[in-house]
Short mmCIF file of C-alpha atoms (C1' of nucleotides) in Angstrom, two decimals:
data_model
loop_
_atom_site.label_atom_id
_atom_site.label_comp_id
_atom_site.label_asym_id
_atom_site.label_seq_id
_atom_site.Cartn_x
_atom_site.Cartn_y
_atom_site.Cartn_z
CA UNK A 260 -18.54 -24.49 27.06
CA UNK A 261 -14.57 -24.48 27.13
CA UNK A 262 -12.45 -23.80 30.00
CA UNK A 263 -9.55 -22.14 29.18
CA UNK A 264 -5.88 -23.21 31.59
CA UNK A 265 -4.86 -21.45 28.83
CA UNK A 266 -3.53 -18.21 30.03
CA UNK A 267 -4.68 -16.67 26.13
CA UNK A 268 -7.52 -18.50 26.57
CA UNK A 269 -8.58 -20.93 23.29
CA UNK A 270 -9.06 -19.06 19.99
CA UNK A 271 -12.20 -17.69 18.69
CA UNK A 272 -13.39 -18.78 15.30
CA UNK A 273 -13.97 -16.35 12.86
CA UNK A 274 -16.48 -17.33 9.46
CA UNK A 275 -15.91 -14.93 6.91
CA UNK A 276 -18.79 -13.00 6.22
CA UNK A 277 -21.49 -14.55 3.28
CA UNK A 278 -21.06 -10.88 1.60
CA UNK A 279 -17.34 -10.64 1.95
CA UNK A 280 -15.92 -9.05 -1.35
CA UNK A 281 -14.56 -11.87 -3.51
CA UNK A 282 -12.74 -10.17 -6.45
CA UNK A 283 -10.69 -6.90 -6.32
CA UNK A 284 -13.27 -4.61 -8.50
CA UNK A 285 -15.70 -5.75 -4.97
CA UNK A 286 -13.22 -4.64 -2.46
CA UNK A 287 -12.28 -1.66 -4.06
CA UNK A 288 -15.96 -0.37 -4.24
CA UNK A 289 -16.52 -1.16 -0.72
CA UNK A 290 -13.38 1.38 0.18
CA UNK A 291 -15.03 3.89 -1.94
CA UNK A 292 -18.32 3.67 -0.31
CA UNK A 293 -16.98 3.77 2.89
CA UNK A 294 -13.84 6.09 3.27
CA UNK A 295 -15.90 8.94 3.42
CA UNK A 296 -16.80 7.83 7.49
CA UNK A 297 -13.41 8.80 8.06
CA UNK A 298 -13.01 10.99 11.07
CA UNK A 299 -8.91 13.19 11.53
CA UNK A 300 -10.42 15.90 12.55
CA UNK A 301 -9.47 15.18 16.41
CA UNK A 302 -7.99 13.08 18.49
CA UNK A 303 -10.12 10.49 20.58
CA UNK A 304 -7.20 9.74 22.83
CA UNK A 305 -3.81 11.80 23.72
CA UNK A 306 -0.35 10.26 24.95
CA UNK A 307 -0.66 10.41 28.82
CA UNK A 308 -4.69 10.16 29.31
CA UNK A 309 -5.43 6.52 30.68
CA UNK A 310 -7.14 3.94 28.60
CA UNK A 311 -6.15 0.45 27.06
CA UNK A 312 -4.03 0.42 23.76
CA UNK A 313 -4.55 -2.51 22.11
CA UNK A 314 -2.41 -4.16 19.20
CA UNK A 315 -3.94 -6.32 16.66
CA UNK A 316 -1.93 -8.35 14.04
CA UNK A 317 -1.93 -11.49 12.14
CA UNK A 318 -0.40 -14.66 11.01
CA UNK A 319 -0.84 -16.59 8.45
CA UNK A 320 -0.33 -20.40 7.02
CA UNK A 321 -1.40 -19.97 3.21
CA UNK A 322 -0.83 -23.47 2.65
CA UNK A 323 -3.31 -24.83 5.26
CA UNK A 324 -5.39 -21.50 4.01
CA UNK A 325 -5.76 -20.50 7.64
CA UNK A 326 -5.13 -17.28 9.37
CA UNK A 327 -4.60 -16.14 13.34
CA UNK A 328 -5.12 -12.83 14.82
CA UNK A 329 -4.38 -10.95 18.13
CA UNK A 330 -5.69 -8.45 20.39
CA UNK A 331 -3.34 -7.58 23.07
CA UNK A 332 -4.41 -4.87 25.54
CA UNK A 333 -2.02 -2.76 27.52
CA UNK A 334 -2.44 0.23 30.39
CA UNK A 335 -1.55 3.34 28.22
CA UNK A 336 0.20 4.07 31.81
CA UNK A 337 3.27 1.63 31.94
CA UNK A 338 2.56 -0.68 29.12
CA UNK A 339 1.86 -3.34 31.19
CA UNK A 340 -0.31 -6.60 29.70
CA UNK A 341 -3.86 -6.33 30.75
CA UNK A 342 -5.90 -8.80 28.22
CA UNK A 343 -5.28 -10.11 25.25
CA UNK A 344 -6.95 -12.99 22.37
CA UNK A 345 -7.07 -14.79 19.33
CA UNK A 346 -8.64 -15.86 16.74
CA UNK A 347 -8.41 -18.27 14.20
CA UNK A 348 -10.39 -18.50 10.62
CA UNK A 349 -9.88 -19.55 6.75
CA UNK A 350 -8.13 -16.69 4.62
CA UNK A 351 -10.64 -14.78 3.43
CA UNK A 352 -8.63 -12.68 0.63
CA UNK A 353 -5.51 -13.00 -1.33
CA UNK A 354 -2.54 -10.43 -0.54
CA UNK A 355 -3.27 -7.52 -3.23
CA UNK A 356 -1.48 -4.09 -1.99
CA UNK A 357 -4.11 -2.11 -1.59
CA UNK A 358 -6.84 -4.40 -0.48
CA UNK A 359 -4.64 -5.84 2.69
CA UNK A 360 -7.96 -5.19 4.88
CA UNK A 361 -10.07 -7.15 3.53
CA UNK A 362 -7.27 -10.01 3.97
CA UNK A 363 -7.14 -9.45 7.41
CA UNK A 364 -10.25 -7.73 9.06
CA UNK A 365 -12.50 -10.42 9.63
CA UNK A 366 -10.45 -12.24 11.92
CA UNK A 367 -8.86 -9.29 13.78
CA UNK A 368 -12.67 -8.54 14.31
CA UNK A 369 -13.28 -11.78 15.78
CA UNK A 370 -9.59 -11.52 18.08
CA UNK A 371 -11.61 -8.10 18.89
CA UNK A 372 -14.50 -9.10 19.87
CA UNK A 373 -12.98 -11.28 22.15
CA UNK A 374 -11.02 -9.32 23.82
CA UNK A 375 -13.84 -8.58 26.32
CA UNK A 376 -12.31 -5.01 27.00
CA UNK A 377 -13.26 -2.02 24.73
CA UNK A 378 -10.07 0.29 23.12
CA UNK A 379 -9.35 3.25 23.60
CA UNK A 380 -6.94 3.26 20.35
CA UNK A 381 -6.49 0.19 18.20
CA UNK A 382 -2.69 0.33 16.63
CA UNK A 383 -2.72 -1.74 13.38
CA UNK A 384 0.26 -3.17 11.28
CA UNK A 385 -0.03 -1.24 8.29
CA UNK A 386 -1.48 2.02 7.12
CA UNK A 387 -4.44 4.51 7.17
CA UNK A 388 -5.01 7.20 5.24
CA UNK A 389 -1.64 6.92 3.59
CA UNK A 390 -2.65 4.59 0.98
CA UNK A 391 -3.84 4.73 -2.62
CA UNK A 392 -7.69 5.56 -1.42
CA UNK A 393 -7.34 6.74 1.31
CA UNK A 394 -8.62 4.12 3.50
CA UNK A 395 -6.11 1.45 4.78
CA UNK A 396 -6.12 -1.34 6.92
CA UNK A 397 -6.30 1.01 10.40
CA UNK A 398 -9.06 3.12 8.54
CA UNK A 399 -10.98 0.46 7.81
CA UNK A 400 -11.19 -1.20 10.92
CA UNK A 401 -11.58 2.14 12.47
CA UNK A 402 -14.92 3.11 10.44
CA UNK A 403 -16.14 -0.59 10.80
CA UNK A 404 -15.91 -0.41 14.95
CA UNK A 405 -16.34 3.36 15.56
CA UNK A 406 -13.23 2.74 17.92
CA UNK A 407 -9.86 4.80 17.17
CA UNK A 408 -6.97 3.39 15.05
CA UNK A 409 -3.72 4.47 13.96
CA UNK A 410 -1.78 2.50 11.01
CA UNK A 411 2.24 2.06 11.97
CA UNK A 412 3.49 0.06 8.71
CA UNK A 413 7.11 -1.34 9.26
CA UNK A 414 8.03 -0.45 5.31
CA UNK A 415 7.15 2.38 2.56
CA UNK A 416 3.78 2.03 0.80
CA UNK A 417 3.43 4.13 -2.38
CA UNK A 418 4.21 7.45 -1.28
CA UNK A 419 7.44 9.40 -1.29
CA UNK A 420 9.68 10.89 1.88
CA UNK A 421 12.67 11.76 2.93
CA UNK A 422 14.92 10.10 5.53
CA UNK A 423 13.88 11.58 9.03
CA UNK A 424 16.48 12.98 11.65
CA UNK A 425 18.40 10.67 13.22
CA UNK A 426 17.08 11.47 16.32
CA UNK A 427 14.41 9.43 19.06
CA UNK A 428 11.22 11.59 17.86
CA UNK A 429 12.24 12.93 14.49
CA UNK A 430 9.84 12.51 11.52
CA UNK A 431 9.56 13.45 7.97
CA UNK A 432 6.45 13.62 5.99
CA UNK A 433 4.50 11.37 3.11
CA UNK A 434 3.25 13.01 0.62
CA UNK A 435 1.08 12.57 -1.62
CA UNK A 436 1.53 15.33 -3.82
CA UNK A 437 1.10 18.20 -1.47
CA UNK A 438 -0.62 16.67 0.69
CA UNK A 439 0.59 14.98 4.51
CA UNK A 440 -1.17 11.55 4.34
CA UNK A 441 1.45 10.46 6.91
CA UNK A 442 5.29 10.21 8.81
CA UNK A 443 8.04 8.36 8.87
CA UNK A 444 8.69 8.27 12.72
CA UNK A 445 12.18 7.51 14.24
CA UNK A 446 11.07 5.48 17.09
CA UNK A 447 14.60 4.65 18.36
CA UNK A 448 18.07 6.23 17.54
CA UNK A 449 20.52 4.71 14.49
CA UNK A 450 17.04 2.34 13.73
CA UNK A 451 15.28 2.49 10.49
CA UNK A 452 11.76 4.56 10.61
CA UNK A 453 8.47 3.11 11.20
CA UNK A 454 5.71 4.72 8.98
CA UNK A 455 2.75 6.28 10.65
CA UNK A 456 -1.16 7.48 9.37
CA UNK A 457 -3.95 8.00 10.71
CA UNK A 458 -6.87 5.68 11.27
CA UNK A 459 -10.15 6.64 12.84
CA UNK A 460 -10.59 9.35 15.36
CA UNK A 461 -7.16 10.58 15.44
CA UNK A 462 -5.13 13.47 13.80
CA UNK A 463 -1.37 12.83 12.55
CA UNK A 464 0.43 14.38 15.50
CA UNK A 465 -1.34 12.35 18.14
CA UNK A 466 -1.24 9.65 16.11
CA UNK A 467 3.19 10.22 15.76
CA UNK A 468 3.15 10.88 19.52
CA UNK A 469 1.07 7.73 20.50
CA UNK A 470 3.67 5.53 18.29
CA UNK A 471 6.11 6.79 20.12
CA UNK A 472 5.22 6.43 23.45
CA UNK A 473 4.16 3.06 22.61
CA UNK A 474 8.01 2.29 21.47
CA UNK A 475 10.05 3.05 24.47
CA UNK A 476 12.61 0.52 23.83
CA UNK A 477 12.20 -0.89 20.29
CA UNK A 478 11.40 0.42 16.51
CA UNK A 479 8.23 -0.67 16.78
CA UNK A 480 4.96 -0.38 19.21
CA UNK A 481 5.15 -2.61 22.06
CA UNK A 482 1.23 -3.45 21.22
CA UNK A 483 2.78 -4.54 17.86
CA UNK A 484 5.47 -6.96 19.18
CA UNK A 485 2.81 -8.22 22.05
CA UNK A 486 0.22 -8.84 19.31
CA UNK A 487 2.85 -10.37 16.78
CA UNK A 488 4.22 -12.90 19.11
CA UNK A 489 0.31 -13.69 20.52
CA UNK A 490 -1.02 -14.07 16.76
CA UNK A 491 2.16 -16.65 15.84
CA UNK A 492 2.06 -18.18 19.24
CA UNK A 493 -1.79 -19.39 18.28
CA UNK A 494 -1.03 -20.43 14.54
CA UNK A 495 1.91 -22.57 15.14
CA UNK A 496 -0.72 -24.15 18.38
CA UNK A 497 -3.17 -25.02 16.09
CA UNK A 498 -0.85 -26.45 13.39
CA UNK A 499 0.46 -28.58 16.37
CA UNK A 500 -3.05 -29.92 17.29
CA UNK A 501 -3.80 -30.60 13.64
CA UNK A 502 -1.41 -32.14 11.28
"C1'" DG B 73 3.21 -1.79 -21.51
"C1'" DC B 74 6.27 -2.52 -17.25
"C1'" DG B 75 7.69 -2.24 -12.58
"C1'" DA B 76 6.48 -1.16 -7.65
"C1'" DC B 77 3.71 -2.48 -4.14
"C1'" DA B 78 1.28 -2.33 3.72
"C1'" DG B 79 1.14 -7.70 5.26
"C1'" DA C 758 3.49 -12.38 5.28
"C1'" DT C 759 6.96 -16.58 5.18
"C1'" DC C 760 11.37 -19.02 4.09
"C1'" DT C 761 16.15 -19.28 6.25
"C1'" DT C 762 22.41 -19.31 8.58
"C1'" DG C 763 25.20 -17.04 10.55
"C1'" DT C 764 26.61 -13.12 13.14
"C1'" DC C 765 27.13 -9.27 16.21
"C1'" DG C 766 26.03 -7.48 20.79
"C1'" DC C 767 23.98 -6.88 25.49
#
DNA sequence: GCGACAG
DNA sequence: ATCTTGTCGC
């Protein structure tokens, strides 16, 4: 047992699974089988109904090969900090556009599990269903919990659009050919866009409208800037208790 | 074949 | 992602 004076609490370990794909051909497959559990037909959660929000991100120190990840939690009413955790683990796949899940997910499952609070709507760093499968990071995790997820990347992926409005609120489309697979969202006026998909259990409008409540002051999600501090906040601890 | 390419 | 100096602004 550990008691924590912490007031994160001490991070979580997370193993990477035995079965965890190894090579890209692997990874790929496993988005293949599993992007069809996909669910945009509705929205699990609207802008305004109650519920925790909670940002997950991650750090990383490639040249001690370890990663951290967050879970920060905060009252969809007022934003306010109710939980948050961390996790800590070995990186489990190298940075390949594309396959930036399975880089990531096993620790932000562990930060997760932690959390000892259940989502109502997981907001990841990076995309959804805007990405060359179909089935980004925020997918990903979405189909592996059951639990919501929207994707708000902070740069263009592979798919086209035009500048939004310059307005709080204005949005222009991705496409990917013909097809909506997501928006860039003007979170805040005169500020570059964020870029927004869906996850899990969400449609693209709720999705757009939960990033933006979620950015009342900055460009991006205050569950975002609460998890990236958290997640850097625990790598640069355990680089100070180790050498 | 070459470049581009979430984090 | 991470590396990094100064700079502009509240």
């Amino acid at each position: 047992m550990s008691s924590s004076s912490e007031p994160t609490g001490q991070p979580a370990w997370a193993a990477v699974p035995a079965d965890w794909p190894r090579t890209e051909a692997e990874a790929t497959a496993v988005q293949e089988r599993l992007r069809g559990g996909v669910d945009a037909s509705s929205a699990a959660i609207l802008p305004g109904d109650p519920g925790l929000m909670v940002g997950v991100d991650v750090a990383y120190d490639d040249e001690r090969d370890l990663v951290a990840a967050a879970a920060v939690a905060l009252d969809a009413r007022g934003l306010a900090r109710v939980a948050q955790a961390t996790a800590v683990g070995r990186v489990s796949f190298p940075y390949v556009p594309g396959l930036l899940a399975f880089r990531e997910i096993p620790t932000v499952l562990a930060a997760l599990d932690r959390l000892g609070h259940t989502p109502d709507l997981v907001v990841c760093d990076g995309y959804g269903l805007a990405h060359p499968r179909r089935f980004g990071l925020a997918s990903h995790l979405g189909v592996i919990t059951g639990l919501p997820t929207i994707g708000v990347a902070k740069s263009p992926f592979v798919f086209r659009h035009d500048s939004p409005g310059p307005r709080r609120g204005d949005a222009s489309p991705l496409w990917d050919g013909t097809q909506e697979v997501g928006r860039a969202l003007r979170t805040q006026p005169g500020v570059k866009p964020v870029f927004v998909s869906v996850g899990h259990r969400m449609t693209l409008d709720v999705a757009c409208a939960h990033a933006l409540h979620l950015s009342p002051r900055y460009r991006l999600p205050e569950t975002t800037r609460a998890a990236d501090a958290a997640c850097r906040r625990a790598l640069a601890a355990l680089a100070r208790e180790h050498g």
